[in-house]
Amino acid sequence: QVQLVESGGGLVQAGGSLRLSCAASGRTFSNYAMGWFRQAPGKEREFVTAINWSGSTTYAESVKGRFTISRDNAKKMVYLQMNSLKPEDTAIYYCAARTAPEISTYLYDYWGQGTQVTVSS
């Protein structure tokens, strides 16, 4: 069983930055691919970014060059650094774990409760 707890959300002005954190449990965290998803009001949940066991990453086109995912396997943490935030980035952000080392944009086994990010114009 894997538990995920997100933190770091909040209210920020357009152009600002936030850093989200995701604390994970599980003995084999270093073998998991990890991802971030988001869901805006009235929209479906969408893929944001993911990182595999070795640090390879992939990003949605809408966040490329602005967001950076990273992980610290020793601390069982995943981070999402979000820069140059836009009002359209407003959403609940979810951390997700995939009990396989390869990156996926949709196949994840465990999900956190989410953290709200609001970007004002």
Tab-separated table of N, CA and C in Angstrom, residues 10-120:
chain	number	residue	atom	x	y	z
A	10	GLY	N	-1.663	26.891	-2.822
A	10	GLY	CA	-2.036	28.182	-2.286
A	10	GLY	C	-2.472	29.139	-3.362
A	11	LEU	N	-2.548	30.410	-2.976
A	11	LEU	CA	-2.948	31.477	-3.875
A	11	LEU	C	-1.721	32.269	-4.285
A	12	VAL	N	-1.581	32.492	-5.580
A	12	VAL	CA	-0.427	33.229	-6.088
A	12	VAL	C	-0.877	34.095	-7.260
A	13	GLN	N	-0.199	35.199	-7.466
A	13	GLN	CA	-0.513	36.053	-8.606
A	13	GLN	C	0.101	35.486	-9.879
A	14	ALA	N	-0.501	35.839	-10.990
A	14	ALA	CA	0.035	35.424	-12.283
A	14	ALA	C	1.490	35.863	-12.399
A	15	GLY	N	2.305	34.964	-12.924
A	15	GLY	CA	3.737	35.223	-13.028
A	15	GLY	C	4.540	34.732	-11.842
A	16	GLY	N	3.851	34.364	-10.781
A	16	GLY	CA	4.524	33.900	-9.576
A	16	GLY	C	4.893	32.436	-9.635
A	17	SER	N	5.395	31.940	-8.500
A	17	SER	CA	5.865	30.561	-8.407
A	17	SER	C	5.300	29.875	-7.178
A	18	LEU	N	5.194	28.572	-7.271
A	18	LEU	CA	4.847	27.715	-6.142
A	18	LEU	C	5.621	26.418	-6.275
A	19	ARG	N	5.881	25.794	-5.148
A	19	ARG	CA	6.516	24.482	-5.155
A	19	ARG	C	5.627	23.511	-4.404
A	20	LEU	N	5.143	22.517	-5.096
A	20	LEU	CA	4.338	21.478	-4.483
A	20	LEU	C	5.240	20.326	-4.048
A	21	SER	N	4.864	19.707	-2.943
A	21	SER	CA	5.587	18.540	-2.442
A	21	SER	C	4.622	17.378	-2.299
A	22	CYS	N	5.148	16.188	-2.451
A	22	CYS	CA	4.364	14.970	-2.274
A	22	CYS	C	5.195	13.994	-1.449
A	23	ALA	N	4.689	13.671	-0.263
A	23	ALA	CA	5.349	12.709	0.607
A	23	ALA	C	4.738	11.340	0.394
A	24	ALA	N	5.585	10.347	0.158
A	24	ALA	CA	5.107	9.006	-0.158
A	24	ALA	C	5.556	7.999	0.878
A	25	SER	N	4.725	7.001	1.089
A	25	SER	CA	5.120	5.851	1.902
A	25	SER	C	5.395	4.697	0.948
A	26	GLY	N	5.871	3.590	1.486
A	26	GLY	CA	6.133	2.439	0.618
A	26	GLY	C	7.594	2.093	0.589
A	27	ARG	N	7.893	0.829	0.747
A	27	ARG	CA	9.282	0.401	0.874
A	27	ARG	C	10.062	0.505	-0.423
A	28	THR	N	9.361	0.430	-1.552
A	28	THR	CA	10.066	0.396	-2.831
A	28	THR	C	9.805	1.656	-3.636
A	29	PHE	N	9.728	2.782	-2.948
A	29	PHE	CA	9.430	4.055	-3.608
A	29	PHE	C	10.367	4.311	-4.770
A	30	SER	N	11.621	3.994	-4.618
A	30	SER	CA	12.598	4.318	-5.661
A	30	SER	C	12.313	3.583	-6.967
A	31	ASN	N	11.517	2.529	-6.916
A	31	ASN	CA	11.168	1.784	-8.122
A	31	ASN	C	9.917	2.321	-8.828
A	32	TYR	N	9.238	3.265	-8.201
A	32	TYR	CA	7.978	3.764	-8.737
A	32	TYR	C	8.216	4.920	-9.695
A	33	ALA	N	7.399	4.973	-10.735
A	33	ALA	CA	7.269	6.215	-11.481
A	33	ALA	C	6.255	7.084	-10.740
A	34	MET	N	6.484	8.386	-10.751
A	34	MET	CA	5.615	9.323	-10.040
A	34	MET	C	5.105	10.371	-11.007
A	35	GLY	N	3.889	10.831	-10.767
A	35	GLY	CA	3.330	11.829	-11.660
A	35	GLY	C	2.541	12.888	-10.919
A	36	TRP	N	2.316	13.982	-11.619
A	36	TRP	CA	1.423	15.037	-11.145
A	36	TRP	C	0.314	15.216	-12.182
A	37	PHE	N	-0.901	15.326	-11.681
A	37	PHE	CA	-2.069	15.583	-12.502
A	37	PHE	C	-2.784	16.794	-11.924
A	38	ARG	N	-3.701	17.359	-12.688
A	38	ARG	CA	-4.496	18.469	-12.169
A	38	ARG	C	-5.910	18.410	-12.720
A	39	GLN	N	-6.820	18.982	-11.949
A	39	GLN	CA	-8.215	19.032	-12.375
A	39	GLN	C	-8.763	20.411	-12.064
A	40	ALA	N	-9.130	21.118	-13.108
A	40	ALA	CA	-9.728	22.441	-12.969
A	40	ALA	C	-11.246	22.295	-12.847
A	41	PRO	N	-11.913	23.292	-12.289
A	41	PRO	CA	-13.371	23.223	-12.137
A	41	PRO	C	-14.058	22.987	-13.476
A	42	GLY	N	-14.934	21.985	-13.501
A	42	GLY	CA	-15.699	21.697	-14.706
A	42	GLY	C	-14.929	20.967	-15.787
A	43	LYS	N	-13.685	20.579	-15.500
A	43	LYS	CA	-12.866	19.889	-16.501
A	43	LYS	C	-12.433	18.534	-15.986
A	44	GLU	N	-12.009	17.690	-16.916
A	44	GLU	CA	-11.486	16.390	-16.533
A	44	GLU	C	-10.059	16.532	-16.005
A	45	ARG	N	-9.668	15.553	-15.219
A	45	ARG	CA	-8.306	15.532	-14.725
A	45	ARG	C	-7.346	15.346	-15.897
A	46	GLU	N	-6.241	16.072	-15.866
A	46	GLU	CA	-5.284	15.996	-16.956
A	46	GLU	C	-3.878	15.765	-16.443
A	47	PHE	N	-3.089	15.108	-17.268
A	47	PHE	CA	-1.688	14.832	-16.965
A	47	PHE	C	-0.889	16.133	-17.009
A	48	VAL	N	0.026	16.285	-16.052
A	48	VAL	CA	0.910	17.444	-16.018
A	48	VAL	C	2.355	17.037	-16.301
A	49	THR	N	2.858	16.099	-15.507
A	49	THR	CA	4.249	15.694	-15.654
A	49	THR	C	4.479	14.380	-14.922
A	50	ALA	N	5.569	13.696	-15.270
A	50	ALA	CA	5.921	12.452	-14.594
A	50	ALA	C	7.430	12.273	-14.599
A	51	ILE	N	7.890	11.449	-13.665
A	51	ILE	CA	9.322	11.154	-13.545
A	51	ILE	C	9.481	9.678	-13.262
A	52	ASN	N	10.463	9.049	-13.913
A	52	ASN	CA	10.633	7.618	-13.682
A	52	ASN	C	11.675	7.381	-12.589
A	53	TRP	N	12.000	6.133	-12.385
A	53	TRP	CA	12.862	5.768	-11.270
A	53	TRP	C	14.250	6.391	-11.384
A	54	SER	N	14.701	6.617	-12.611
A	54	SER	CA	16.062	7.119	-12.803
A	54	SER	C	16.115	8.620	-13.009
A	55	GLY	N	14.961	9.274	-13.005
A	55	GLY	CA	14.955	10.725	-13.149
A	55	GLY	C	14.564	11.234	-14.514
A	56	SER	N	14.251	10.356	-15.444
A	56	SER	CA	13.762	10.805	-16.739
A	56	SER	C	12.369	11.398	-16.571
A	57	THR	N	12.101	12.450	-17.327
A	57	THR	CA	10.849	13.180	-17.135
A	57	THR	C	10.104	13.380	-18.452
A	58	THR	N	8.818	13.674	-18.320
A	58	THR	CA	8.014	14.078	-19.454
A	58	THR	C	7.006	15.110	-18.961
A	59	TYR	N	6.616	16.029	-19.846
A	59	TYR	CA	5.740	17.128	-19.474
A	59	TYR	C	4.622	17.303	-20.497
A	60	ALA	N	3.480	17.766	-20.013
A	60	ALA	CA	2.435	18.216	-20.914
A	60	ALA	C	2.929	19.474	-21.627
A	61	GLU	N	2.485	19.667	-22.863
A	61	GLU	CA	2.933	20.826	-23.640
A	61	GLU	C	2.604	22.135	-22.938
A	62	SER	N	1.488	22.151	-22.223
A	62	SER	CA	1.022	23.398	-21.610
A	62	SER	C	1.925	23.878	-20.475
A	63	VAL	N	2.778	22.996	-19.948
A	63	VAL	CA	3.618	23.388	-18.811
A	63	VAL	C	5.107	23.308	-19.119
A	64	LYS	N	5.456	22.850	-20.300
A	64	LYS	CA	6.870	22.729	-20.658
A	64	LYS	C	7.574	24.067	-20.546
A	65	GLY	N	8.751	24.038	-19.930
A	65	GLY	CA	9.533	25.257	-19.767
A	65	GLY	C	9.142	26.074	-18.552
A	66	ARG	N	8.027	25.736	-17.916
A	66	ARG	CA	7.572	26.478	-16.734
A	66	ARG	C	7.577	25.618	-15.480
A	67	PHE	N	7.265	24.339	-15.625
A	67	PHE	CA	7.185	23.416	-14.482
A	67	PHE	C	8.362	22.451	-14.521
A	68	THR	N	8.803	22.043	-13.325
A	68	THR	CA	9.879	21.062	-13.216
A	68	THR	C	9.535	20.049	-12.139
A	69	ILE	N	9.566	18.785	-12.509
A	69	ILE	CA	9.353	17.707	-11.540
A	69	ILE	C	10.702	17.165	-11.093
A	70	SER	N	10.782	16.798	-9.827
A	70	SER	CA	12.003	16.183	-9.305
A	70	SER	C	11.627	15.220	-8.190
A	71	ARG	N	12.569	14.394	-7.807
A	71	ARG	CA	12.303	13.439	-6.738
A	71	ARG	C	13.546	13.259	-5.881
A	72	ASP	N	13.308	12.899	-4.626
A	72	ASP	CA	14.368	12.576	-3.690
A	72	ASP	C	14.017	11.198	-3.137
A	73	ASN	N	14.649	10.169	-3.657
A	73	ASN	CA	14.287	8.805	-3.272
A	73	ASN	C	14.609	8.518	-1.810
A	74	ALA	N	15.646	9.112	-1.293
A	74	ALA	CA	16.006	8.872	0.106
A	74	ALA	C	14.935	9.411	1.051
A	75	LYS	N	14.330	10.511	0.676
A	75	LYS	CA	13.282	11.115	1.506
A	75	LYS	C	11.884	10.683	1.094
A	76	LYS	N	11.786	9.927	0.002
A	76	LYS	CA	10.486	9.502	-0.536
A	76	LYS	C	9.601	10.712	-0.824
A	77	MET	N	10.193	11.648	-1.527
A	77	MET	CA	9.503	12.898	-1.855
A	77	MET	C	9.532	13.142	-3.353
A	78	VAL	N	8.470	13.769	-3.837
A	78	VAL	CA	8.408	14.245	-5.212
A	78	VAL	C	8.013	15.714	-5.152
A	79	TYR	N	8.594	16.505	-6.031
A	79	TYR	CA	8.359	17.943	-6.022
A	79	TYR	C	7.887	18.409	-7.391
A	80	LEU	N	7.102	19.478	-7.368
A	80	LEU	CA	6.709	20.136	-8.608
A	80	LEU	C	6.961	21.627	-8.442
A	81	GLN	N	8.005	22.101	-9.094
A	81	GLN	CA	8.311	23.528	-9.093
A	81	GLN	C	7.545	24.167	-10.238
A	82	MET	N	6.712	25.135	-9.911
A	82	MET	CA	5.872	25.793	-10.914
A	82	MET	C	6.235	27.268	-10.989
A	83	ASN	N	6.741	27.678	-12.132
A	83	ASN	CA	7.124	29.065	-12.354
A	83	ASN	C	6.254	29.691	-13.436
A	84	SER	N	6.277	31.002	-13.498
A	84	SER	CA	5.513	31.735	-14.516
A	84	SER	C	4.062	31.249	-14.564
A	85	LEU	N	3.459	31.169	-13.404
A	85	LEU	CA	2.107	30.627	-13.312
A	85	LEU	C	1.102	31.522	-14.015
A	86	LYS	N	0.097	30.875	-14.597
A	86	LYS	CA	-0.958	31.555	-15.329
A	86	LYS	C	-2.308	31.236	-14.685
A	87	PRO	N	-3.301	32.090	-14.869
A	87	PRO	CA	-4.632	31.780	-14.307
A	87	PRO	C	-5.161	30.424	-14.754
A	88	GLU	N	-4.808	30.002	-15.954
A	88	GLU	CA	-5.285	28.701	-16.439
A	88	GLU	C	-4.597	27.516	-15.765
A	89	ASP	N	-3.604	27.791	-14.934
A	89	ASP	CA	-2.994	26.720	-14.133
A	89	ASP	C	-3.801	26.440	-12.864
A	90	THR	N	-4.811	27.253	-12.600
A	90	THR	CA	-5.648	27.054	-11.420
A	90	THR	C	-6.327	25.697	-11.472
A	91	ALA	N	-6.135	24.900	-10.423
A	91	ALA	CA	-6.674	23.542	-10.388
A	91	ALA	C	-6.332	22.904	-9.048
A	92	ILE	N	-6.922	21.753	-8.817
A	92	ILE	CA	-6.445	20.887	-7.746
A	92	ILE	C	-5.356	20.004	-8.353
A	93	TYR	N	-4.216	19.960	-7.692
A	93	TYR	CA	-3.073	19.195	-8.179
A	93	TYR	C	-2.942	17.916	-7.363
A	94	TYR	N	-2.821	16.807	-8.082
A	94	TYR	CA	-2.747	15.490	-7.459
A	94	TYR	C	-1.403	14.832	-7.746
A	95	CYS	N	-0.854	14.235	-6.734
A	95	CYS	CA	0.323	13.388	-6.871
A	95	CYS	C	-0.135	11.958	-7.094
A	96	ALA	N	0.572	11.226	-7.941
A	96	ALA	CA	0.183	9.851	-8.241
A	96	ALA	C	1.419	8.964	-8.312
A	97	ALA	N	1.233	7.708	-7.917
A	97	ALA	CA	2.322	6.733	-7.940
A	97	ALA	C	1.950	5.551	-8.819
A	98	ARG	N	2.930	5.116	-9.565
A	98	ARG	CA	2.751	3.974	-10.456
A	98	ARG	C	3.745	2.911	-10.013
A	99	THR	N	3.233	1.729	-9.639
A	99	THR	CA	4.101	0.671	-9.115
A	99	THR	C	4.826	-0.034	-10.250
A	100	ALA	N	5.468	0.745	-11.056
A	100	ALA	CA	6.304	0.278	-12.153
A	100	ALA	C	7.278	1.406	-12.428
A	101	PRO	N	8.455	1.096	-12.917
A	101	PRO	CA	9.463	2.139	-13.060
A	101	PRO	C	9.275	3.068	-14.252
A	102	GLU	N	8.487	2.621	-15.259
A	102	GLU	CA	8.382	3.409	-16.487
A	102	GLU	C	7.344	4.518	-16.342
A	103	ILE	N	7.590	5.599	-17.044
A	103	ILE	CA	6.665	6.723	-17.053
A	103	ILE	C	5.381	6.341	-17.788
A	104	SER	N	4.265	6.827	-17.278
A	104	SER	CA	2.996	6.739	-17.980
A	104	SER	C	2.279	8.073	-17.827
A	105	THR	N	1.463	8.420	-18.807
A	105	THR	CA	0.675	9.646	-18.705
A	105	THR	C	-0.730	9.371	-18.207
A	106	TYR	N	-1.057	8.110	-17.892
A	106	TYR	CA	-2.419	7.831	-17.427
A	106	TYR	C	-2.546	6.625	-16.498
A	107	LEU	N	-1.624	5.702	-16.463
A	107	LEU	CA	-1.769	4.483	-15.661
A	107	LEU	C	-1.073	4.637	-14.322
A	108	TYR	N	-1.839	4.969	-13.316
A	108	TYR	CA	-1.299	5.133	-11.974
A	108	TYR	C	-2.146	4.359	-10.973
A	109	ASP	N	-1.495	3.861	-9.939
A	109	ASP	CA	-2.141	2.964	-8.983
A	109	ASP	C	-2.601	3.654	-7.706
A	110	TYR	N	-1.926	4.703	-7.323
A	110	TYR	CA	-2.235	5.384	-6.059
A	110	TYR	C	-2.287	6.888	-6.302
A	111	TRP	N	-3.190	7.527	-5.534
A	111	TRP	CA	-3.415	8.954	-5.700
A	111	TRP	C	-3.466	9.639	-4.335
A	112	GLY	N	-2.977	10.870	-4.298
A	112	GLY	CA	-3.128	11.675	-3.106
A	112	GLY	C	-4.475	12.376	-3.095
A	113	GLN	N	-4.695	13.147	-2.043
A	113	GLN	CA	-5.967	13.851	-1.871
A	113	GLN	C	-6.021	15.147	-2.671
A	114	GLY	N	-4.888	15.649	-3.058
A	114	GLY	CA	-4.855	16.868	-3.859
A	114	GLY	C	-4.576	18.115	-3.039
A	115	THR	N	-4.037	19.119	-3.710
A	115	THR	CA	-3.796	20.409	-3.086
A	115	THR	C	-4.219	21.487	-4.074
A	116	GLN	N	-4.898	22.504	-3.569
A	116	GLN	CA	-5.465	23.547	-4.427
A	116	GLN	C	-4.405	24.578	-4.790
A	117	VAL	N	-4.335	24.870	-6.076
A	117	VAL	CA	-3.498	25.965	-6.575
A	117	VAL	C	-4.414	26.958	-7.282
A	118	THR	N	-4.346	28.202	-6.841
A	118	THR	CA	-5.159	29.247	-7.440
A	118	THR	C	-4.249	30.373	-7.908
A	119	VAL	N	-4.359	30.715	-9.184
A	119	VAL	CA	-3.530	31.770	-9.759
A	119	VAL	C	-4.447	32.929	-10.143
A	120	SER	N	-4.226	34.061	-9.522
A	120	SER	CA	-5.058	35.227	-9.794
A	120	SER	C	-4.444	36.083	-10.901
